[in-house]
PDB file of C-alpha atoms in Angstrom:
ATOM      1  CA  MET A  13      82.583 -47.887 -22.042  1.00 67.00           C
ATOM      2  CA  PHE A  14      79.060 -46.847 -21.011  1.00 75.00           C
ATOM      3  CA  VAL A  15      80.488 -44.454 -18.410  1.00 74.00           C
ATOM      4  CA  ILE A  16      82.733 -42.856 -21.036  1.00 82.00           C
ATOM      5  CA  VAL A  17      79.744 -42.310 -23.313  1.00 87.00           C
ATOM      6  CA  ILE A  18      77.820 -40.697 -20.450  1.00 87.00           C
ATOM      7  CA  SER A  19      80.804 -38.524 -19.539  1.00 89.00           C
ATOM      8  CA  VAL A  20      81.377 -37.347 -23.115  1.00 91.00           C
ATOM      9  CA  THR A  21      77.655 -36.773 -23.730  1.00 92.00           C
ATOM     10  CA  LEU A  22      77.232 -34.695 -20.580  1.00 91.00           C
ATOM     11  CA  GLY A  23      80.340 -32.725 -21.449  1.00 93.00           C
ATOM     12  CA  MET A  24      79.102 -32.013 -24.971  1.00 95.00           C
ATOM     13  CA  VAL A  25      75.745 -30.856 -23.636  1.00 95.00           C
ATOM     14  CA  GLY A  26      77.573 -28.596 -21.189  1.00 94.00           C
ATOM     15  CA  VAL A  27      79.727 -27.054 -23.932  1.00 95.00           C
ATOM     16  CA  LEU A  28      76.734 -26.475 -26.227  1.00 95.00           C
ATOM     17  CA  ALA A  29      74.627 -25.033 -23.399  1.00 94.00           C
ATOM     18  CA  SER A  30      77.402 -22.685 -22.268  1.00 93.00           C
ATOM     19  CA  ILE A  31      77.893 -21.245 -25.760  1.00 94.00           C
ATOM     20  CA  ALA A  32      74.131 -20.849 -26.245  1.00 93.00           C
ATOM     21  CA  ALA A  33      73.956 -19.068 -22.867  1.00 93.00           C
ATOM     22  CA  PHE A  34      76.741 -16.709 -23.901  1.00 93.00           C
ATOM     23  CA  LYS A  35      74.951 -15.738 -27.112  1.00 91.00           C
ATOM     24  CA  ALA A  36      71.773 -15.110 -25.107  1.00 90.00           C
ATOM     25  CA  LEU A  37      73.666 -12.882 -22.666  1.00 91.00           C
ATOM     26  CA  VAL A  38      75.379 -10.870 -25.402  1.00 92.00           C
ATOM     27  CA  GLY A  39      72.214 -10.255 -27.420  1.00 89.00           C
ATOM     28  CA  GLY A  40      71.724  -9.490 -31.086  1.00 89.00           C
ATOM     29  CA  GLN A  41      72.668  -5.789 -30.935  1.00 94.00           C
ATOM     30  CA  ALA A  42      76.280  -6.367 -29.892  1.00 94.00           C
ATOM     31  CA  THR A  43      78.973  -5.633 -32.443  1.00 93.00           C
ATOM     32  CA  GLU A  44      81.891  -7.963 -33.103  1.00 90.00           C
ATOM     33  CA  ALA A  45      84.072  -5.821 -30.839  1.00 89.00           C
ATOM     34  CA  ALA A  46      81.631  -6.167 -27.927  1.00 91.00           C
ATOM     35  CA  THR A  47      81.279  -9.907 -28.438  1.00 91.00           C
ATOM     36  CA  LEU A  48      85.006 -10.574 -28.616  1.00 88.00           C
ATOM     37  CA  SER A  49      85.649  -8.427 -25.541  1.00 85.00           C
ATOM     38  CA  ARG A  50      83.296 -10.557 -23.430  1.00 88.00           C
ATOM     39  CA  VAL A  51      83.797 -14.087 -24.726  1.00 89.00           C
ATOM     40  CA  ALA A  52      87.272 -14.679 -23.289  1.00 86.00           C
ATOM     41  CA  SER A  53      86.312 -14.005 -19.665  1.00 87.00           C
ATOM     42  CA  TYR A  54      83.093 -15.997 -20.097  1.00 90.00           C
ATOM     43  CA  ILE A  55      84.945 -19.070 -21.387  1.00 89.00           C
ATOM     44  CA  LEU A  56      87.573 -18.652 -18.683  1.00 88.00           C
ATOM     45  CA  TRP A  57      84.969 -19.094 -15.929  1.00 90.00           C
ATOM     46  CA  THR A  58      82.514 -21.565 -17.466  1.00 92.00           C
ATOM     47  CA  GLN A  59      84.475 -24.271 -19.242  1.00 94.00           C
ATOM     48  CA  PRO A  60      86.448 -25.618 -16.225  1.00 94.00           C
ATOM     49  CA  PHE A  61      83.162 -26.641 -14.563  1.00 94.00           C
ATOM     50  CA  VAL A  62      82.169 -28.601 -17.678  1.00 95.00           C
ATOM     51  CA  TYR A  63      85.511 -30.410 -17.738  1.00 96.00           C
ATOM     52  CA  VAL A  64      85.436 -31.173 -14.006  1.00 95.00           C
ATOM     53  CA  ALA A  65      81.941 -32.669 -14.276  1.00 94.00           C
ATOM     54  CA  ALA A  66      82.998 -34.862 -17.207  1.00 93.00           C
ATOM     55  CA  GLY A  67      86.105 -35.952 -15.301  1.00 93.00           C
ATOM     56  CA  LEU A  68      84.068 -36.805 -12.200  1.00 93.00           C
ATOM     57  CA  LEU A  69      81.829 -39.134 -14.196  1.00 91.00           C
ATOM     58  CA  ALA A  70      84.796 -40.756 -15.931  1.00 90.00           C
ATOM     59  CA  GLY A  71      86.593 -41.310 -12.630  1.00 88.00           C
ATOM     60  CA  ALA A  72      83.506 -42.601 -10.821  1.00 86.00           C
ATOM     61  CA  GLY A  73      82.862 -45.247 -13.451  1.00 74.00           C
ATOM     62  CA  ASP A  74      86.403 -46.580 -13.570  1.00 75.00           C
ATOM     63  CA  THR A  75      88.724 -45.660 -10.724  1.00 74.00           C
ATOM     64  CA  ARG A  76      91.674 -47.374 -12.425  1.00 77.00           C
ATOM     65  CA  TRP A  77      91.468 -46.054 -15.976  1.00 80.00           C
ATOM     66  CA  GLY A  78      89.355 -42.975 -15.308  1.00 81.00           C
ATOM     67  CA  PRO A  79      92.345 -40.667 -14.637  1.00 89.00           C
ATOM     68  CA  VAL A  80      93.911 -41.906 -17.889  1.00 88.00           C
ATOM     69  CA  ARG A  81      90.836 -41.382 -20.021  1.00 90.00           C
ATOM     70  CA  ALA A  82      89.648 -38.145 -18.400  1.00 93.00           C
ATOM     71  CA  PRO A  83      92.315 -35.866 -19.960  1.00 94.00           C
ATOM     72  CA  ILE A  84      91.464 -37.275 -23.392  1.00 94.00           C
ATOM     73  CA  ILE A  85      87.798 -36.515 -22.773  1.00 94.00           C
ATOM     74  CA  GLY A  86      88.733 -33.020 -21.597  1.00 94.00           C
ATOM     75  CA  LEU A  87      90.801 -32.408 -24.728  1.00 95.00           C
ATOM     76  CA  PHE A  88      87.918 -33.578 -26.913  1.00 95.00           C
ATOM     77  CA  LEU A  89      85.498 -31.215 -25.163  1.00 95.00           C
ATOM     78  CA  ALA A  90      87.986 -28.344 -25.412  1.00 95.00           C
ATOM     79  CA  SER A  91      88.395 -28.943 -29.142  1.00 94.00           C
ATOM     80  CA  LEU A  92      84.608 -29.023 -29.532  1.00 94.00           C
ATOM     81  CA  CYS A  93      84.301 -25.709 -27.704  1.00 94.00           C
ATOM     82  CA  TRP A  94      87.033 -24.111 -29.794  1.00 92.00           C
ATOM     83  CA  SER A  95      85.526 -25.418 -33.041  1.00 92.00           C
ATOM     84  CA  LEU A  96      82.076 -24.052 -32.196  1.00 93.00           C
ATOM     85  CA  LEU A  97      83.467 -20.681 -31.163  1.00 91.00           C
ATOM     86  CA  ARG A  98      85.445 -20.396 -34.387  1.00 88.00           C
ATOM     87  CA  ARG A  99      82.530 -21.513 -36.553  1.00 90.00           C
ATOM     88  CA  GLN A 100      80.236 -18.933 -34.982  1.00 88.00           C
ATOM     89  CA  GLU A 101      82.946 -16.248 -35.270  1.00 85.00           C
ATOM     90  CA  LEU A 102      83.131 -15.763 -31.529  1.00 86.00           C
ATOM     91  CA  LEU A 103      86.931 -15.763 -31.434  1.00 80.00           C
ATOM     92  CA  ALA A 104      89.452 -13.354 -32.905  1.00 70.00           C
ATOM     93  CA  SER A 105      91.908 -14.834 -35.385  1.00 64.00           C
ATOM     94  CA  ASP A 106      94.816 -14.077 -33.047  1.00 58.00           C
ATOM     95  CA  SER A 107      93.052 -15.218 -29.879  1.00 63.00           C
ATOM     96  CA  GLY A 108      95.263 -16.879 -27.301  1.00 75.00           C
ATOM     97  CA  ILE A 109      92.347 -18.730 -25.749  1.00 82.00           C
ATOM     98  CA  VAL A 110      93.160 -21.919 -27.679  1.00 84.00           C
ATOM     99  CA  GLY A 111      96.047 -22.805 -25.383  1.00 86.00           C
ATOM    100  CA  TYR A 112      93.923 -22.128 -22.318  1.00 88.00           C
ATOM    101  CA  LEU A 113      91.061 -24.327 -23.549  1.00 91.00           C
ATOM    102  CA  PHE A 114      93.199 -27.386 -24.200  1.00 92.00           C
ATOM    103  CA  THR A 115      95.226 -26.980 -21.008  1.00 93.00           C
ATOM    104  CA  ALA A 116      92.085 -26.489 -18.940  1.00 94.00           C
ATOM    105  CA  GLY A 117      90.363 -29.410 -20.661  1.00 94.00           C
ATOM    106  CA  ALA A 118      93.104 -31.867 -19.770  1.00 94.00           C
ATOM    107  CA  LEU A 119      93.873 -30.618 -16.258  1.00 95.00           C
ATOM    108  CA  PHE A 120      90.360 -30.013 -14.947  1.00 95.00           C
ATOM    109  CA  ALA A 121      89.059 -33.310 -16.329  1.00 94.00           C
ATOM    110  CA  LEU A 122      92.015 -35.086 -14.706  1.00 94.00           C
ATOM    111  CA  PHE A 123      91.267 -33.283 -11.442  1.00 95.00           C
ATOM    112  CA  GLY A 124      87.667 -34.479 -11.564  1.00 93.00           C
ATOM    113  CA  ALA A 125      88.735 -38.060 -12.222  1.00 92.00           C
ATOM    114  CA  LEU A 126      91.199 -38.013  -9.296  1.00 93.00           C
ATOM    115  CA  VAL A 127      88.616 -36.547  -6.914  1.00 92.00           C
ATOM    116  CA  ALA A 128      85.847 -38.970  -7.921  1.00 91.00           C
ATOM    117  CA  PRO A 129      87.142 -41.973  -5.894  1.00 90.00           C
ATOM    118  CA  LEU A 130      87.390 -39.772  -2.799  1.00 89.00           C
ATOM    119  CA  ILE A 131      83.735 -38.727  -2.841  1.00 87.00           C
ATOM    120  CA  ARG A 132      82.441 -42.058  -4.243  1.00 80.00           C
ATOM    121  CA  GLU A 133      78.636 -42.136  -3.993  1.00 85.00           C
ATOM    122  CA  HIS A 134      78.428 -38.330  -3.868  1.00 90.00           C
ATOM    123  CA  VAL A 135      79.674 -37.896  -7.451  1.00 90.00           C
ATOM    124  CA  GLY A 136      76.122 -37.625  -8.808  1.00 89.00           C
ATOM    125  CA  SER A 137      75.244 -34.980  -6.250  1.00 93.00           C
ATOM    126  CA  VAL A 138      78.372 -32.977  -7.034  1.00 93.00           C
ATOM    127  CA  VAL A 139      77.695 -33.088 -10.778  1.00 92.00           C
ATOM    128  CA  THR A 140      74.102 -32.007 -10.147  1.00 93.00           C
ATOM    129  CA  GLY A 141      75.405 -29.204  -7.952  1.00 94.00           C
ATOM    130  CA  ILE A 142      77.690 -28.022 -10.751  1.00 93.00           C
ATOM    131  CA  VAL A 143      74.740 -27.924 -13.155  1.00 93.00           C
ATOM    132  CA  VAL A 144      72.598 -26.006 -10.648  1.00 95.00           C
ATOM    133  CA  LEU A 145      75.484 -23.619  -9.965  1.00 93.00           C
ATOM    134  CA  GLY A 146      75.791 -22.962 -13.693  1.00 91.00           C
ATOM    135  CA  VAL A 147      72.090 -22.150 -14.007  1.00 92.00           C
ATOM    136  CA  VAL A 148      72.201 -19.839 -10.973  1.00 93.00           C
ATOM    137  CA  ALA A 149      75.302 -18.084 -12.339  1.00 91.00           C
ATOM    138  CA  LEU A 150      73.549 -17.585 -15.681  1.00 90.00           C
ATOM    139  CA  VAL A 151      70.490 -16.083 -13.989  1.00 90.00           C
ATOM    140  CA  CYS A 152      72.667 -13.787 -11.868  1.00 90.00           C
ATOM    141  CA  ALA A 153      74.622 -12.681 -14.932  1.00 89.00           C
ATOM    142  CA  TYR A 154      71.392 -11.921 -16.774  1.00 88.00           C
ATOM    143  CA  LEU A 155      70.006  -9.929 -13.853  1.00 86.00           C
ATOM    144  CA  ASN A 156      73.193  -7.859 -13.767  1.00 87.00           C
ATOM    145  CA  LEU A 157      72.690  -6.633 -17.310  1.00 90.00           C
ATOM    146  CA  GLY A 158      71.105  -3.296 -18.130  1.00 89.00           C
ATOM    147  CA  ALA A 159      69.304  -1.544 -20.957  1.00 89.00           C
ATOM    148  CA  ILE A 160      68.969   1.908 -22.435  1.00 90.00           C
ATOM    149  CA  SER A 161      66.149   3.445 -24.424  1.00 91.00           C
ATOM    150  CA  GLY A 162      64.643   6.746 -25.416  1.00 93.00           C
ATOM    151  CA  PRO A 163      63.279   8.890 -28.248  1.00 95.00           C
ATOM    152  CA  VAL A 164      65.168  10.643 -31.020  1.00 95.00           C
ATOM    153  CA  THR A 165      63.386  13.840 -32.068  1.00 94.00           C
ATOM    154  CA  ARG A 166      63.921  17.126 -33.842  1.00 93.00           C
ATOM    155  CA  GLU A 167      62.199  20.495 -34.022  1.00 91.00           C
ATOM    156  CA  VAL A 168      60.658  21.161 -37.443  1.00 88.00           C
ATOM    157  CA  ILE A 169      59.880  24.775 -38.316  1.00 85.00           C
ATOM    158  CA  GLU A 170      57.355  25.454 -41.073  1.00 82.00           C
ATOM    159  CA  ARG A 171      57.937  28.784 -42.816  1.00 77.00           C
ATOM    160  CA  ALA A 172      56.204  30.697 -45.564  1.00 70.00           C
ATOM    161  CA  GLN A 173      57.834  33.746 -47.178  1.00 67.00           C
ATOM    162  CA  GLY A 174      60.195  34.117 -44.245  1.00 66.00           C
ATOM    163  CA  MET A 175      57.481  33.925 -41.611  1.00 71.00           C
ATOM    164  CA  THR A 176      57.293  31.068 -39.082  1.00 66.00           C
ATOM    165  CA  MET A 177      53.951  29.376 -39.411  1.00 72.00           C
ATOM    166  CA  SER A 178      54.419  26.519 -36.936  1.00 74.00           C
ATOM    167  CA  MET A 179      56.987  24.694 -34.860  1.00 83.00           C
ATOM    168  CA  ARG A 180      56.573  21.107 -33.776  1.00 86.00           C
ATOM    169  CA  THR A 181      58.609  18.276 -32.290  1.00 90.00           C
ATOM    170  CA  THR A 182      58.672  15.230 -34.560  1.00 93.00           C
ATOM    171  CA  PRO A 183      60.140  11.744 -34.058  1.00 94.00           C
ATOM    172  CA  VAL A 184      63.052  10.725 -36.273  1.00 94.00           C
ATOM    173  CA  ALA A 185      62.777   7.225 -37.726  1.00 94.00           C
ATOM    174  CA  ASN A 186      65.668   5.142 -39.080  1.00 94.00           C
ATOM    175  CA  ALA A 187      68.333   7.081 -37.204  1.00 95.00           C
ATOM    176  CA  GLN A 188      71.414   5.016 -36.444  1.00 96.00           C
ATOM    177  CA  VAL A 189      72.115   4.739 -32.711  1.00 96.00           C
ATOM    178  CA  ALA A 190      75.280   3.341 -31.176  1.00 96.00           C
ATOM    179  CA  LEU A 191      76.861   2.827 -27.779  1.00 95.00           C
ATOM    180  CA  ILE A 192      80.599   3.465 -27.799  1.00 95.00           C
ATOM    181  CA  ASP A 193      83.147   2.855 -25.060  1.00 91.00           C
ATOM    182  CA  VAL A 194      84.078   5.916 -23.019  1.00 85.00           C
ATOM    183  CA  GLN A 195      87.454   6.164 -24.773  1.00 84.00           C
ATOM    184  CA  GLY A 196      85.610   6.486 -28.083  1.00 76.00           C
ATOM    185  CA  ALA A 197      87.647   3.714 -29.662  1.00 81.00           C
ATOM    186  CA  ARG A 198      85.089   0.948 -30.216  1.00 90.00           C
ATOM    187  CA  THR A 199      81.459   0.804 -31.249  1.00 94.00           C
ATOM    188  CA  LEU A 200      79.932  -1.837 -28.964  1.00 94.00           C
ATOM    189  CA  TYR A 201      76.181  -1.890 -29.673  1.00 96.00           C
ATOM    190  CA  THR A 202      74.098  -0.582 -32.575  1.00 96.00           C
ATOM    191  CA  THR A 203      70.444  -0.231 -33.486  1.00 96.00           C
ATOM    192  CA  VAL A 204      68.123   2.084 -35.426  1.00 96.00           C
ATOM    193  CA  THR A 205      65.077   4.016 -34.292  1.00 96.00           C
ATOM    194  CA  ASN A 206      61.650   2.640 -35.152  1.00 95.00           C
ATOM    195  CA  HIS A 207      58.806   4.471 -36.881  1.00 94.00           C
ATOM    196  CA  SER A 208      58.052   6.292 -33.600  1.00 94.00           C
ATOM    197  CA  GLY A 209      61.633   7.519 -33.308  1.00 94.00           C
ATOM    198  CA  ARG A 210      62.463   5.298 -30.349  1.00 95.00           C
ATOM    199  CA  TYR A 211      65.497   3.081 -29.779  1.00 95.00           C
ATOM    200  CA  HIS A 212      66.034   0.286 -27.281  1.00 92.00           C
ATOM    201  CA  ILE A 213      69.358  -1.464 -26.599  1.00 93.00           C
ATOM    202  CA  THR A 214      69.452  -4.415 -24.210  1.00 90.00           C
ATOM    203  CA  HIS A 215      71.879  -6.976 -22.701  1.00 91.00           C
ATOM    204  CA  LEU A 216      74.357  -4.279 -21.684  1.00 91.00           C
ATOM    205  CA  PRO A 217      77.097  -4.682 -19.083  1.00 91.00           C
ATOM    206  CA  LEU A 218      76.770  -1.995 -16.426  1.00 90.00           C
ATOM    207  CA  GLY A 219      78.918   1.084 -16.748  1.00 90.00           C
ATOM    208  CA  GLU A 220      79.619   4.283 -18.665  1.00 92.00           C
ATOM    209  CA  TYR A 221      79.114   4.639 -22.415  1.00 94.00           C
ATOM    210  CA  THR A 222      78.921   7.301 -25.076  1.00 94.00           C
ATOM    211  CA  LEU A 223      75.528   7.349 -26.789  1.00 94.00           C
ATOM    212  CA  ARG A 224      75.878   8.524 -30.385  1.00 95.00           C
ATOM    213  CA  VAL A 225      73.128   9.228 -32.902  1.00 96.00           C
ATOM    214  CA  TRP A 226      73.594   9.967 -36.612  1.00 95.00           C
ATOM    215  CA  ASP A 227      71.105  12.302 -38.302  1.00 93.00           C
ATOM    216  CA  PRO A 228      69.572  10.432 -41.279  1.00 92.00           C
ATOM    217  CA  ALA A 229      68.791  13.782 -42.957  1.00 87.00           C
ATOM    218  CA  GLY A 230      72.266  15.261 -42.755  1.00 85.00           C
ATOM    219  CA  PRO A 231      75.844  15.040 -41.492  1.00 90.00           C
ATOM    220  CA  ALA A 232      75.040  15.933 -37.874  1.00 88.00           C
ATOM    221  CA  VAL A 233      76.148  13.528 -35.138  1.00 92.00           C
ATOM    222  CA  MET A 234      74.947  13.918 -31.552  1.00 93.00           C
ATOM    223  CA  SER A 235      76.871  12.409 -28.617  1.00 92.00           C
ATOM    224  CA  GLN A 236      76.215  12.290 -24.890  1.00 91.00           C
ATOM    225  CA  GLN A 237      77.497  10.331 -21.914  1.00 92.00           C
ATOM    226  CA  VAL A 238      75.151   7.755 -20.363  1.00 91.00           C
ATOM    227  CA  THR A 239      75.297   5.367 -17.419  1.00 89.00           C
ATOM    228  CA  VAL A 240      73.771   1.919 -17.776  1.00 89.00           C
ATOM    229  CA  GLU A 241      72.245   0.503 -14.587  1.00 82.00           C
ATOM    230  CA  ARG A 242      70.603  -2.806 -13.722  1.00 78.00           C
ATOM    231  CA  ALA A 243      67.384  -3.321 -15.646  1.00 68.00           C
ATOM    232  CA  ILE A 244      65.853  -5.262 -12.742  1.00 65.00           C
ATOM    233  CA  THR A 245      66.141  -2.215 -10.471  1.00 59.00           C
ATOM    234  CA  GLY A 246      64.591   0.201 -12.930  1.00 58.00           C
ATOM    235  CA  GLY A 247      67.121   0.275 -15.736  1.00 57.00           C
ATOM    236  CA  THR A 248      68.677   3.320 -17.260  1.00 64.00           C
ATOM    237  CA  CYS A 249      66.849   6.628 -17.249  1.00 69.00           C
ATOM    238  CA  TRP A 250      65.047   7.650 -20.415  1.00 80.00           C
ATOM    239  CA  GLU A 251      67.758   9.123 -22.668  1.00 89.00           C
ATOM    240  CA  ALA A 252      66.202  11.549 -25.140  1.00 92.00           C
ATOM    241  CA  VAL A 253      68.267  12.805 -28.067  1.00 93.00           C
ATOM    242  CA  ALA A 254      67.426  15.992 -29.943  1.00 92.00           C
ATOM    243  CA  LEU A 255      68.775  16.325 -33.476  1.00 93.00           C
ATOM    244  CA  PRO A 256      69.371  19.749 -35.112  1.00 91.00           C
ATOM    245  CA  THR A 257      66.309  21.787 -36.012  1.00 89.00           C
ATOM    246  CA  MET A 258      65.018  21.465 -39.572  1.00 83.00           C
ATOM    247  CA  THR A 259      63.329  24.300 -41.442  1.00 82.00           C
ATOM    248  CA  ARG A 260      60.812  23.660 -44.196  1.00 75.00           C
ATOM    249  CA  GLU A 261      59.465  26.187 -46.643  1.00 72.00           C
ATOM    250  CA  SER A 262      55.724  25.789 -47.164  1.00 70.00           C
ATOM    251  CA  GLY A 263      55.427  28.109 -50.153  1.00 59.00           C
ATOM    252  CA  ARG A 264      53.706  31.488 -50.377  1.00 61.00           C
ATOM    253  CA  LEU A 265      51.858  32.875 -47.408  1.00 51.00           C
ATOM    254  CA  PHE A 266      48.869  33.873 -49.494  1.00 48.00           C
ATOM    255  CA  GLU A 267      47.951  32.126 -52.701  1.00 52.00           C
TER     256      GLU A 267
END
């Protein structure tokens, strides 16, 4: 019974840690569309390792009943993962990942329990290796993310009685900024410019995007293609966005 408790506890910690890691990788600027597009592949590659580790511990503690209990443990962990994903709105209502989770939970946990008697005293080392592998994979995934930033400005012309008195470049605060997929179908990441007119979007998968900025002072929308590169190697080049020129009347030239 003690081995089962250890197996279930380790599995629960693994499920909780994997979901927390996913949320850290996605970041707070991702839209629902971006989150849902990435969660399926993430779960596909992470959860089997959790189930195998739990199955290894179950099989090592009881070589006779371990293979019987391991699938039940795997199903419990799969249901926990699914419940947490649903509660945190990380799954679409029509997601087909449910069947994968429960199938993977039972089969991979059973695999771990069947392998455990073959490696005997090395079970602890293998489980530790799985944990270390997970941490390394998380670090590698994080290092393969990129970022994009830059200023949003506009030219402001000051005029008096039809004469241009001055022209200056001013930052635009509170402008909505979004990254959209290259097909233009989904808004993936959003933010707004700060008081200095700058935006900064992080935790981005590498690739091509459309950067779109909405003018807070009018209907104008500016779009341009950008390429997101690894942040660790210098990140994306500074992407400046210039909104349409604004003209202001200052009154009479001579009072």
